[in-house]
Amino acid sequence: MSTASFALSLTLDGRRRTEQVDPRMTLVEALRECFDATGPKVGCRTGDCGACTVELGTRAVKSCLELAVACEDAEVTTIEGLAGGDDLTPIQQALWDEHGVQCGFCVSGMVFAARELLRRVPDPDEAQIRHAIGGNLCRCTGYEKIVVAVKTAAAAGEG
Ligand code: FES
Ligand code: FES
């Protein structure tokens, strides 16, 4: 039995793109399998780990919970599209400088959660940072260095 496909158009990391997707795909599946955007990772598929996080417009979303076809004409930013070449954003640079990344599996979730927080709260306290990144699991760092990195990014003007 053949599977119907859908021509999904979106702006991905600043470029207008159209690819055929299976209408049953989640956004993370479509990004990885049809758009070759492998920055968002597949972890739990249930919205619990944050590894699949992207920005939809200015919102950090877990792309395993979004149906791809519902993102027609959306502006999607992945972790790979965030930096301009070697120029990292303040939160990316802070995670690097503060040793807040080890394997990198959680980095999309941490970066986009931090960006969303810092847009709303330019100078957050530790409790606000921990709450904001709370939907993202990191198996490596113990979170302390990520919290420090978010404070550093705030001081560097990420918001
Ligand atoms: S794969 Fe989406 S939150 Fe875990
Ligand atoms: S750095 Fe490995 S899961 Fe966070």
Short mmCIF file of N, CA and C and ligand atoms in Angstrom, two decimals:
data_model
loop_
_atom_site.label_atom_id
_atom_site.label_comp_id
_atom_site.label_asym_id
_atom_site.label_seq_id
_atom_site.Cartn_x
_atom_site.Cartn_y
_atom_site.Cartn_z
N MET A 1 0.85 -1.19 0.00
CA MET A 1 0.00 0.00 0.00
C MET A 1 0.89 1.25 0.00
N SER A 2 0.64 2.17 -0.93
CA SER A 2 1.48 3.37 -0.97
C SER A 2 1.00 4.36 0.10
N THR A 3 1.96 5.16 0.56
CA THR A 3 1.65 6.13 1.59
C THR A 3 1.53 7.50 0.95
N ALA A 4 0.47 8.22 1.26
CA ALA A 4 0.31 9.58 0.71
C ALA A 4 1.42 10.45 1.25
N SER A 5 1.80 11.46 0.47
CA SER A 5 2.79 12.39 0.98
C SER A 5 2.24 13.81 0.88
N PHE A 6 2.88 14.69 1.61
CA PHE A 6 2.43 16.07 1.73
C PHE A 6 3.63 16.96 1.45
N ALA A 7 3.44 17.98 0.61
CA ALA A 7 4.54 18.91 0.32
C ALA A 7 4.57 19.96 1.43
N LEU A 8 5.50 19.80 2.36
CA LEU A 8 5.59 20.71 3.51
C LEU A 8 6.58 21.83 3.20
N SER A 9 6.07 23.05 3.26
CA SER A 9 6.93 24.23 3.05
C SER A 9 7.13 24.95 4.38
N LEU A 10 8.37 25.25 4.67
CA LEU A 10 8.64 26.05 5.86
C LEU A 10 9.96 26.79 5.68
N THR A 11 10.19 27.73 6.57
CA THR A 11 11.47 28.42 6.57
C THR A 11 12.32 27.75 7.63
N LEU A 12 13.34 27.05 7.17
CA LEU A 12 14.17 26.27 8.08
C LEU A 12 15.55 26.90 8.17
N ASP A 13 15.89 27.33 9.36
CA ASP A 13 17.19 27.97 9.60
C ASP A 13 17.46 29.08 8.58
N GLY A 14 16.39 29.86 8.33
CA GLY A 14 16.52 31.03 7.47
C GLY A 14 16.34 30.78 5.99
N ARG A 15 16.15 29.52 5.60
CA ARG A 15 15.99 29.21 4.17
C ARG A 15 14.61 28.62 3.91
N ARG A 16 13.95 29.13 2.87
CA ARG A 16 12.66 28.59 2.47
C ARG A 16 12.89 27.20 1.86
N ARG A 17 12.18 26.20 2.38
CA ARG A 17 12.37 24.83 1.90
C ARG A 17 11.01 24.16 1.71
N THR A 18 10.93 23.25 0.76
CA THR A 18 9.75 22.40 0.59
C THR A 18 10.23 20.97 0.41
N GLU A 19 9.67 20.06 1.19
CA GLU A 19 10.00 18.64 1.05
C GLU A 19 8.73 17.82 1.20
N GLN A 20 8.73 16.65 0.59
CA GLN A 20 7.62 15.72 0.74
C GLN A 20 7.76 15.00 2.08
N VAL A 21 6.68 15.02 2.85
CA VAL A 21 6.70 14.32 4.14
C VAL A 21 5.51 13.39 4.22
N ASP A 22 5.64 12.37 5.04
CA ASP A 22 4.51 11.51 5.36
C ASP A 22 3.60 12.31 6.31
N PRO A 23 2.30 12.44 6.00
CA PRO A 23 1.43 13.27 6.84
C PRO A 23 1.33 12.78 8.29
N ARG A 24 1.79 11.56 8.55
CA ARG A 24 1.75 11.05 9.93
C ARG A 24 2.98 11.43 10.73
N MET A 25 3.95 12.06 10.07
CA MET A 25 5.22 12.34 10.77
C MET A 25 5.09 13.46 11.79
N THR A 26 5.85 13.29 12.87
CA THR A 26 6.02 14.42 13.77
C THR A 26 7.03 15.38 13.14
N LEU A 27 7.12 16.57 13.72
CA LEU A 27 8.06 17.55 13.17
C LEU A 27 9.49 17.06 13.26
N VAL A 28 9.87 16.43 14.37
CA VAL A 28 11.26 15.98 14.47
C VAL A 28 11.56 14.90 13.44
N GLU A 29 10.61 14.04 13.17
CA GLU A 29 10.83 13.01 12.15
C GLU A 29 11.00 13.66 10.78
N ALA A 30 10.14 14.61 10.46
CA ALA A 30 10.23 15.27 9.16
C ALA A 30 11.54 16.05 9.03
N LEU A 31 11.93 16.76 10.09
CA LEU A 31 13.18 17.53 10.02
C LEU A 31 14.36 16.61 9.75
N ARG A 32 14.43 15.53 10.51
CA ARG A 32 15.59 14.64 10.39
C ARG A 32 15.56 13.81 9.10
N GLU A 33 14.39 13.26 8.77
CA GLU A 33 14.33 12.29 7.67
C GLU A 33 14.09 12.93 6.31
N CYS A 34 13.43 14.08 6.27
CA CYS A 34 13.08 14.69 4.97
C CYS A 34 13.87 15.97 4.70
N PHE A 35 14.23 16.70 5.75
CA PHE A 35 14.95 17.96 5.57
C PHE A 35 16.44 17.85 5.91
N ASP A 36 16.88 16.66 6.32
CA ASP A 36 18.29 16.44 6.68
C ASP A 36 18.78 17.40 7.77
N ALA A 37 17.89 17.77 8.66
CA ALA A 37 18.26 18.63 9.79
C ALA A 37 18.37 17.73 11.02
N THR A 38 19.60 17.36 11.37
CA THR A 38 19.78 16.36 12.42
C THR A 38 20.18 16.95 13.76
N GLY A 39 20.13 18.28 13.88
CA GLY A 39 20.41 18.89 15.18
C GLY A 39 19.41 18.47 16.24
N PRO A 40 18.10 18.54 15.95
CA PRO A 40 17.14 18.03 16.92
C PRO A 40 17.24 16.50 17.00
N LYS A 41 17.37 15.99 18.21
CA LYS A 41 17.55 14.55 18.43
C LYS A 41 16.23 13.90 18.85
N VAL A 42 16.14 12.61 18.61
CA VAL A 42 14.98 11.86 19.09
C VAL A 42 15.39 11.12 20.36
N GLY A 43 14.76 11.49 21.46
CA GLY A 43 15.03 10.81 22.72
C GLY A 43 13.82 9.99 23.12
N CYS A 44 12.91 10.64 23.84
CA CYS A 44 11.79 9.91 24.44
C CYS A 44 10.56 9.80 23.54
N ARG A 45 10.39 10.74 22.63
CA ARG A 45 9.19 10.86 21.78
C ARG A 45 7.93 11.16 22.59
N THR A 46 8.05 11.52 23.82
CA THR A 46 6.88 11.78 24.66
C THR A 46 6.88 13.17 25.29
N GLY A 47 7.81 14.03 24.88
CA GLY A 47 7.83 15.38 25.42
C GLY A 47 8.54 15.53 26.74
N ASP A 48 9.25 14.49 27.17
CA ASP A 48 9.86 14.54 28.51
C ASP A 48 11.33 14.93 28.53
N CYS A 49 12.08 14.70 27.44
CA CYS A 49 13.53 14.86 27.54
C CYS A 49 14.06 16.17 26.96
N GLY A 50 13.38 16.74 25.98
CA GLY A 50 13.80 18.02 25.39
C GLY A 50 14.83 17.92 24.28
N ALA A 51 15.30 16.72 23.96
CA ALA A 51 16.37 16.58 22.96
C ALA A 51 15.94 17.03 21.57
N CYS A 52 14.65 17.05 21.32
CA CYS A 52 14.12 17.38 19.98
C CYS A 52 13.75 18.85 19.84
N THR A 53 14.11 19.68 20.81
CA THR A 53 13.61 21.06 20.86
C THR A 53 14.10 21.90 19.68
N VAL A 54 13.19 22.67 19.11
CA VAL A 54 13.50 23.67 18.08
C VAL A 54 12.77 24.95 18.47
N GLU A 55 13.06 26.02 17.75
CA GLU A 55 12.24 27.22 17.90
C GLU A 55 11.25 27.28 16.77
N LEU A 56 9.99 27.47 17.11
CA LEU A 56 8.93 27.77 16.14
C LEU A 56 8.63 29.25 16.34
N GLY A 57 9.08 30.07 15.40
CA GLY A 57 9.01 31.51 15.66
C GLY A 57 9.94 31.81 16.82
N THR A 58 9.39 32.34 17.92
CA THR A 58 10.22 32.62 19.09
C THR A 58 9.92 31.67 20.24
N ARG A 59 9.12 30.63 19.98
CA ARG A 59 8.75 29.67 21.03
C ARG A 59 9.65 28.44 20.97
N ALA A 60 10.14 28.00 22.12
CA ALA A 60 10.85 26.72 22.18
C ALA A 60 9.80 25.62 22.23
N VAL A 61 9.85 24.69 21.26
CA VAL A 61 8.86 23.61 21.24
C VAL A 61 9.56 22.27 21.12
N LYS A 62 8.93 21.29 21.70
CA LYS A 62 9.43 19.92 21.58
C LYS A 62 8.84 19.34 20.30
N SER A 63 9.71 19.14 19.32
CA SER A 63 9.21 18.84 17.98
C SER A 63 8.69 17.41 17.85
N CYS A 64 8.86 16.59 18.87
CA CYS A 64 8.23 15.26 18.84
C CYS A 64 6.74 15.37 19.17
N LEU A 65 6.31 16.52 19.66
CA LEU A 65 4.90 16.70 20.02
C LEU A 65 4.13 17.49 18.97
N GLU A 66 4.82 17.91 17.91
CA GLU A 66 4.18 18.69 16.85
C GLU A 66 4.00 17.81 15.62
N LEU A 67 2.85 17.87 15.01
CA LEU A 67 2.65 17.18 13.75
C LEU A 67 3.30 18.04 12.65
N ALA A 68 4.09 17.41 11.80
CA ALA A 68 4.82 18.18 10.79
C ALA A 68 3.88 19.01 9.92
N VAL A 69 2.77 18.41 9.48
CA VAL A 69 1.89 19.13 8.55
C VAL A 69 1.24 20.35 9.20
N ALA A 70 1.22 20.39 10.52
CA ALA A 70 0.67 21.56 11.21
C ALA A 70 1.66 22.72 11.22
N CYS A 71 2.87 22.48 10.73
CA CYS A 71 3.91 23.51 10.72
C CYS A 71 4.09 24.14 9.34
N GLU A 72 3.12 23.94 8.47
CA GLU A 72 3.17 24.56 7.14
C GLU A 72 3.39 26.07 7.30
N ASP A 73 4.36 26.59 6.56
CA ASP A 73 4.71 28.01 6.53
C ASP A 73 5.32 28.53 7.84
N ALA A 74 5.67 27.62 8.74
CA ALA A 74 6.26 28.06 10.01
C ALA A 74 7.72 28.46 9.80
N GLU A 75 8.22 29.22 10.75
CA GLU A 75 9.64 29.55 10.79
C GLU A 75 10.28 28.67 11.86
N VAL A 76 11.13 27.76 11.42
CA VAL A 76 11.72 26.76 12.31
C VAL A 76 13.22 27.01 12.41
N THR A 77 13.71 27.09 13.62
CA THR A 77 15.16 27.23 13.83
C THR A 77 15.65 26.05 14.62
N THR A 78 16.67 25.37 14.10
CA THR A 78 17.29 24.28 14.83
C THR A 78 18.61 24.76 15.41
N ILE A 79 19.18 23.92 16.24
CA ILE A 79 20.45 24.30 16.87
C ILE A 79 21.53 24.55 15.81
N GLU A 80 21.41 23.86 14.68
CA GLU A 80 22.42 24.03 13.62
C GLU A 80 22.29 25.37 12.90
N GLY A 81 21.09 25.95 12.94
CA GLY A 81 20.88 27.20 12.23
C GLY A 81 21.02 28.42 13.10
N LEU A 82 21.31 28.21 14.37
CA LEU A 82 21.30 29.33 15.31
C LEU A 82 22.54 30.21 15.18
N ALA A 83 23.67 29.58 15.10
CA ALA A 83 24.92 30.35 15.02
C ALA A 83 25.14 30.80 13.58
N GLY A 84 25.84 31.89 13.42
CA GLY A 84 26.23 32.33 12.08
C GLY A 84 27.65 31.85 11.82
N GLY A 85 27.78 30.72 11.18
CA GLY A 85 29.11 30.16 10.94
C GLY A 85 29.78 29.83 12.26
N ASP A 86 30.97 30.38 12.48
CA ASP A 86 31.69 30.11 13.73
C ASP A 86 31.28 31.07 14.84
N ASP A 87 30.40 32.02 14.54
CA ASP A 87 29.97 32.98 15.55
C ASP A 87 28.84 32.40 16.37
N LEU A 88 29.14 32.02 17.60
CA LEU A 88 28.12 31.43 18.46
C LEU A 88 27.26 32.52 19.09
N THR A 89 26.01 32.17 19.41
CA THR A 89 25.18 33.09 20.17
C THR A 89 25.71 33.11 21.61
N PRO A 90 25.32 34.13 22.41
CA PRO A 90 25.84 34.20 23.78
C PRO A 90 25.59 32.93 24.60
N ILE A 91 24.42 32.31 24.46
CA ILE A 91 24.18 31.10 25.27
C ILE A 91 25.02 29.94 24.77
N GLN A 92 25.21 29.82 23.48
CA GLN A 92 26.09 28.76 22.99
C GLN A 92 27.52 28.97 23.46
N GLN A 93 27.99 30.23 23.37
CA GLN A 93 29.35 30.53 23.81
C GLN A 93 29.51 30.27 25.30
N ALA A 94 28.48 30.65 26.08
CA ALA A 94 28.56 30.46 27.53
C ALA A 94 28.58 28.97 27.89
N LEU A 95 27.79 28.16 27.19
CA LEU A 95 27.81 26.72 27.46
C LEU A 95 29.20 26.14 27.16
N TRP A 96 29.81 26.64 26.11
CA TRP A 96 31.17 26.20 25.77
C TRP A 96 32.16 26.64 26.85
N ASP A 97 32.11 27.93 27.18
CA ASP A 97 33.09 28.49 28.12
C ASP A 97 32.95 27.90 29.52
N GLU A 98 31.71 27.63 29.94
CA GLU A 98 31.47 27.16 31.31
C GLU A 98 31.45 25.63 31.39
N HIS A 99 31.78 24.96 30.30
CA HIS A 99 31.78 23.49 30.25
C HIS A 99 30.40 22.92 30.57
N GLY A 100 29.38 23.57 29.97
CA GLY A 100 28.01 23.12 30.19
C GLY A 100 27.54 22.08 29.18
N VAL A 101 28.43 21.64 28.31
CA VAL A 101 28.07 20.61 27.32
C VAL A 101 29.08 19.48 27.38
N GLN A 102 28.59 18.27 27.42
CA GLN A 102 29.50 17.12 27.29
C GLN A 102 29.13 16.35 26.01
N CYS A 103 28.17 15.45 26.07
CA CYS A 103 27.85 14.69 24.84
C CYS A 103 27.06 15.54 23.84
N GLY A 104 26.35 16.56 24.34
CA GLY A 104 25.61 17.46 23.46
C GLY A 104 24.18 17.05 23.15
N PHE A 105 23.75 15.90 23.64
CA PHE A 105 22.41 15.42 23.29
C PHE A 105 21.32 16.37 23.79
N CYS A 106 21.56 17.03 24.89
CA CYS A 106 20.54 17.90 25.49
C CYS A 106 20.65 19.35 25.03
N VAL A 107 21.64 19.65 24.20
CA VAL A 107 21.98 21.06 24.00
C VAL A 107 20.87 21.85 23.31
N SER A 108 20.14 21.23 22.38
CA SER A 108 19.03 21.97 21.74
C SER A 108 18.03 22.42 22.79
N GLY A 109 17.65 21.53 23.66
CA GLY A 109 16.66 21.87 24.68
C GLY A 109 17.15 22.95 25.62
N MET A 110 18.41 22.82 26.06
CA MET A 110 18.94 23.79 27.00
C MET A 110 19.06 25.18 26.36
N VAL A 111 19.57 25.21 25.14
CA VAL A 111 19.77 26.50 24.46
C VAL A 111 18.44 27.19 24.19
N PHE A 112 17.47 26.45 23.66
CA PHE A 112 16.21 27.12 23.30
C PHE A 112 15.38 27.45 24.54
N ALA A 113 15.46 26.63 25.57
CA ALA A 113 14.76 26.99 26.82
C ALA A 113 15.38 28.24 27.43
N ALA A 114 16.71 28.32 27.38
CA ALA A 114 17.39 29.51 27.94
C ALA A 114 17.04 30.75 27.14
N ARG A 115 17.04 30.62 25.82
CA ARG A 115 16.70 31.79 24.99
C ARG A 115 15.28 32.29 25.29
N GLU A 116 14.36 31.34 25.42
CA GLU A 116 12.97 31.73 25.70
C GLU A 116 12.88 32.44 27.05
N LEU A 117 13.58 31.89 28.05
CA LEU A 117 13.59 32.53 29.37
C LEU A 117 14.18 33.94 29.30
N LEU A 118 15.33 34.07 28.64
CA LEU A 118 16.04 35.35 28.66
C LEU A 118 15.34 36.42 27.85
N ARG A 119 14.48 36.01 26.91
CA ARG A 119 13.66 37.01 26.22
C ARG A 119 12.63 37.62 27.19
N ARG A 120 12.12 36.76 28.07
CA ARG A 120 11.08 37.22 29.02
C ARG A 120 11.70 37.86 30.24
N VAL A 121 12.79 37.26 30.73
CA VAL A 121 13.41 37.67 31.99
C VAL A 121 14.90 37.87 31.72
N PRO A 122 15.32 39.08 31.43
CA PRO A 122 16.72 39.29 31.01
C PRO A 122 17.75 38.97 32.09
N ASP A 123 17.35 39.05 33.37
CA ASP A 123 18.31 38.80 34.45
C ASP A 123 17.71 37.82 35.46
N PRO A 124 17.55 36.56 35.08
CA PRO A 124 16.84 35.62 35.94
C PRO A 124 17.67 35.18 37.15
N ASP A 125 16.97 34.81 38.22
CA ASP A 125 17.70 34.23 39.35
C ASP A 125 17.80 32.71 39.14
N GLU A 126 18.51 32.06 40.06
CA GLU A 126 18.79 30.63 39.86
C GLU A 126 17.51 29.80 39.80
N ALA A 127 16.55 30.14 40.64
CA ALA A 127 15.29 29.37 40.65
C ALA A 127 14.57 29.50 39.31
N GLN A 128 14.58 30.69 38.76
CA GLN A 128 13.92 30.89 37.46
C GLN A 128 14.64 30.11 36.35
N ILE A 129 15.96 30.07 36.43
CA ILE A 129 16.72 29.31 35.42
C ILE A 129 16.41 27.83 35.56
N ARG A 130 16.44 27.32 36.77
CA ARG A 130 16.19 25.88 36.97
C ARG A 130 14.77 25.52 36.54
N HIS A 131 13.84 26.39 36.79
CA HIS A 131 12.46 26.13 36.35
C HIS A 131 12.39 26.11 34.82
N ALA A 132 13.07 27.07 34.19
CA ALA A 132 12.99 27.19 32.73
C ALA A 132 13.59 25.99 32.01
N ILE A 133 14.69 25.47 32.54
CA ILE A 133 15.34 24.33 31.87
C ILE A 133 14.82 22.99 32.39
N GLY A 134 13.85 23.06 33.27
CA GLY A 134 13.38 21.85 33.96
C GLY A 134 12.80 20.78 33.06
N GLY A 135 12.34 21.14 31.88
CA GLY A 135 11.77 20.14 30.98
C GLY A 135 12.81 19.47 30.10
N ASN A 136 14.06 19.61 30.45
CA ASN A 136 15.14 19.05 29.62
C ASN A 136 16.05 18.18 30.48
N LEU A 137 16.28 16.97 30.01
CA LEU A 137 17.11 16.03 30.77
C LEU A 137 18.55 16.06 30.26
N CYS A 138 19.49 16.18 31.20
CA CYS A 138 20.91 16.08 30.87
C CYS A 138 21.49 14.93 31.68
N ARG A 139 22.08 13.99 30.97
CA ARG A 139 22.63 12.81 31.64
C ARG A 139 24.08 13.03 32.06
N CYS A 140 24.68 14.13 31.62
CA CYS A 140 26.14 14.26 31.75
C CYS A 140 26.60 15.30 32.76
N THR A 141 26.00 16.47 32.76
CA THR A 141 26.66 17.61 33.42
C THR A 141 26.25 17.83 34.86
N GLY A 142 25.14 17.26 35.29
CA GLY A 142 24.66 17.55 36.64
C GLY A 142 23.99 18.90 36.74
N TYR A 143 23.79 19.59 35.62
CA TYR A 143 23.02 20.83 35.50
C TYR A 143 23.72 22.07 36.05
N GLU A 144 24.65 21.91 36.99
CA GLU A 144 25.22 23.10 37.64
C GLU A 144 25.87 24.04 36.62
N LYS A 145 26.64 23.46 35.70
CA LYS A 145 27.36 24.29 34.74
C LYS A 145 26.42 24.90 33.71
N ILE A 146 25.31 24.24 33.47
CA ILE A 146 24.31 24.80 32.56
C ILE A 146 23.68 26.04 33.21
N VAL A 147 23.38 25.94 34.48
CA VAL A 147 22.80 27.09 35.19
C VAL A 147 23.78 28.26 35.18
N VAL A 148 25.04 27.98 35.43
CA VAL A 148 26.06 29.04 35.38
C VAL A 148 26.12 29.65 33.99
N ALA A 149 26.03 28.79 32.96
CA ALA A 149 26.10 29.28 31.57
C ALA A 149 24.92 30.20 31.25
N VAL A 150 23.75 29.88 31.75
CA VAL A 150 22.59 30.74 31.48
C VAL A 150 22.80 32.10 32.15
N LYS A 151 23.35 32.11 33.36
CA LYS A 151 23.65 33.40 34.03
C LYS A 151 24.69 34.18 33.21
N THR A 152 25.69 33.50 32.71
CA THR A 152 26.73 34.15 31.91
C THR A 152 26.13 34.72 30.62
N ALA A 153 25.24 33.94 30.00
CA ALA A 153 24.59 34.41 28.76
C ALA A 153 23.72 35.63 29.03
N ALA A 154 23.05 35.64 30.18
CA ALA A 154 22.22 36.79 30.55
C ALA A 154 23.10 38.03 30.66
N ALA A 155 24.25 37.88 31.32
CA ALA A 155 25.17 39.02 31.47
C ALA A 155 25.71 39.47 30.12
N ALA A 156 25.80 38.53 29.17
CA ALA A 156 26.32 38.86 27.84
C ALA A 156 25.23 39.39 26.91
N GLY A 157 23.99 39.45 27.41
CA GLY A 157 22.94 40.08 26.64
C GLY A 157 22.19 39.15 25.71
N GLU A 158 22.12 37.85 26.04
CA GLU A 158 21.41 36.90 25.16
C GLU A 158 19.95 37.33 24.93
N GLY A 159 19.32 37.85 26.00
CA GLY A 159 17.90 38.20 25.87
C GLY A 159 17.66 39.28 24.87
S1 FES B 1 12.18 13.39 21.98
FE1 FES B 1 10.91 15.12 22.18
S2 FES B 1 10.95 15.59 24.29
FE2 FES B 1 12.11 13.75 24.12
S1 FES B 2 25.61 16.99 27.84
FE1 FES B 2 25.07 14.91 27.57
S2 FES B 2 22.95 14.89 27.99
FE2 FES B 2 23.55 16.89 28.48
#
